[in-house]
């Protein structure tokens, strides 16, 4: 059975995420070149109902993708800041907002919606705190 909204393959989604967010890891900021291989990191994990859509994926280095594990984007964002890195909050929030809009337009993804809404709220608060300081 074919999907009503077919998505590009993994390599194409990685290229699209890099074109949207840049070639650096959104979590630690390292350029994904040479030995630092880029990966796609699902913001809403598949186990939480997150789809393999471009809107749900950001560029992350292998180290960050593996280290994040099952932590939520908001938890991993806070950990990255604690480590002294400069995570790209604009890119992460942009992808989450695009995913929210894509789900509204395409439908489905019932399991992902509450998780997505919680992450949007938590990261929007972090964005407000950044602006205030």
Coordinates of C-alpha atoms in Angstrom, one line a residue:
X1 CA 0.0 0.0 0.0
X2 CA 1.5 3.4 -1.0
X3 CA 1.5 6.4 1.3
X4 CA -0.8 9.3 0.3
X5 CA 2.2 11.6 1.2
X6 CA 5.3 9.8 0.0
X7 CA 8.6 11.0 1.5
X8 CA 12.0 11.1 0.0
X9 CA 14.6 8.5 1.1
X10 CA 17.0 9.0 4.0
X11 CA 19.8 10.6 2.0
X12 CA 17.5 13.0 0.3
X13 CA 15.9 14.0 3.7
X14 CA 19.5 14.6 5.1
X15 CA 20.3 16.9 2.1
X16 CA 17.0 18.7 2.6
X17 CA 17.6 19.2 6.4
X18 CA 21.1 20.4 5.6
X19 CA 19.8 22.9 3.0
X20 CA 17.2 24.1 5.6
X21 CA 19.4 24.2 8.7
X22 CA 23.0 24.3 7.5
X23 CA 25.7 21.7 7.5
X24 CA 26.6 21.9 11.2
X25 CA 25.1 19.8 14.0
X26 CA 22.1 21.6 15.5
X27 CA 23.1 20.4 18.9
X28 CA 26.8 21.0 19.3
X29 CA 27.5 23.3 16.3
X30 CA 30.3 21.2 14.8
X31 CA 30.5 21.4 11.0
X32 CA 29.5 18.0 9.6
X33 CA 32.5 17.5 7.2
X34 CA 35.3 15.1 7.0
X35 CA 35.3 12.7 9.9
X36 CA 32.3 14.3 11.5
X37 CA 29.6 12.5 9.6
X38 CA 26.1 14.1 9.4
X39 CA 23.0 12.1 10.4
X40 CA 19.4 12.9 10.6
X41 CA 18.0 13.1 14.1
X42 CA 14.3 12.5 14.6
X43 CA 13.0 15.3 16.9
X44 CA 9.9 13.3 17.7
X45 CA 11.3 9.7 18.0
X46 CA 9.7 6.9 16.0
X47 CA 8.9 5.2 19.3
X48 CA 6.8 8.2 20.2
X49 CA 5.0 8.1 16.9
X50 CA 7.3 10.5 15.0
X51 CA 7.3 10.1 11.3
X52 CA 10.4 9.9 9.0
X53 CA 9.5 13.2 7.4
X54 CA 11.9 16.0 6.6
X55 CA 10.0 18.2 9.0
X56 CA 10.8 15.8 11.9
X57 CA 14.5 15.6 11.1
X58 CA 17.5 17.9 11.8
X59 CA 21.2 17.5 11.0
X60 CA 23.1 16.1 13.9
X61 CA 26.6 14.7 14.2
X62 CA 26.8 11.0 15.1
X63 CA 28.2 11.8 18.5
X64 CA 25.2 14.0 19.4
X65 CA 22.6 11.7 17.8
X66 CA 23.9 8.7 19.8
X67 CA 24.4 10.7 23.0
X68 CA 20.9 12.1 22.9
X69 CA 19.5 8.6 23.0
X70 CA 15.9 8.7 24.3
X71 CA 16.1 12.3 25.8
X72 CA 13.6 14.7 24.5
X73 CA 14.7 17.7 22.3
X74 CA 14.1 20.0 25.3
X75 CA 16.1 17.8 27.7
X76 CA 18.9 17.4 25.2
X77 CA 18.9 21.1 24.4
X78 CA 19.4 21.9 28.1
X79 CA 22.2 19.3 28.3
X80 CA 24.0 20.8 25.3
X81 CA 23.9 24.2 26.9
X82 CA 25.2 22.7 30.2
X83 CA 28.1 21.3 28.2
X84 CA 28.9 24.8 26.9
X85 CA 27.7 24.1 23.4
X86 CA 25.5 26.5 21.4
X87 CA 22.6 24.4 20.1
X88 CA 20.7 26.0 17.2
X89 CA 17.4 26.6 18.9
X90 CA 16.0 28.4 15.9
X91 CA 16.6 25.3 13.7
X92 CA 15.1 22.9 16.2
X93 CA 12.0 25.1 16.9
X94 CA 11.6 25.7 13.2
X95 CA 11.6 22.0 12.4
X96 CA 9.2 21.3 15.3
X97 CA 6.8 24.0 14.1
X98 CA 7.1 22.8 10.5
X99 CA 6.2 19.2 11.7
X100 CA 3.2 20.6 13.6
X101 CA 2.0 22.3 10.4
X102 CA 2.7 19.2 8.3
X103 CA 0.7 17.0 10.7
X104 CA -2.2 19.5 10.7
X105 CA -2.1 19.5 6.9
X106 CA -1.6 15.7 6.3
X107 CA -3.4 14.3 9.3
X108 CA -2.5 11.2 11.3
X109 CA 0.4 10.9 13.7
X110 CA -1.9 10.8 16.7
X111 CA 0.8 9.4 19.0
X112 CA 3.2 12.1 18.0
X113 CA 0.9 15.1 18.7
X114 CA 1.0 15.3 22.6
X115 CA 4.8 14.8 22.6
X116 CA 5.3 17.4 19.9
X117 CA 3.0 19.9 21.7
X118 CA 5.0 19.4 25.0
X119 CA 8.3 19.9 23.2
X120 CA 7.1 23.1 21.4
X121 CA 5.9 24.5 24.8
X122 CA 9.2 23.8 26.6
X123 CA 11.5 25.0 23.8
X124 CA 9.4 28.1 23.2
X125 CA 9.9 28.9 26.9
X126 CA 13.7 28.5 26.4
X127 CA 13.4 30.8 23.4
X128 CA 11.6 33.5 25.6
X129 CA 14.3 33.1 28.3
X130 CA 17.0 33.7 25.8
X131 CA 15.4 36.8 24.5
X132 CA 14.9 38.1 28.0
X133 CA 18.5 37.7 29.0

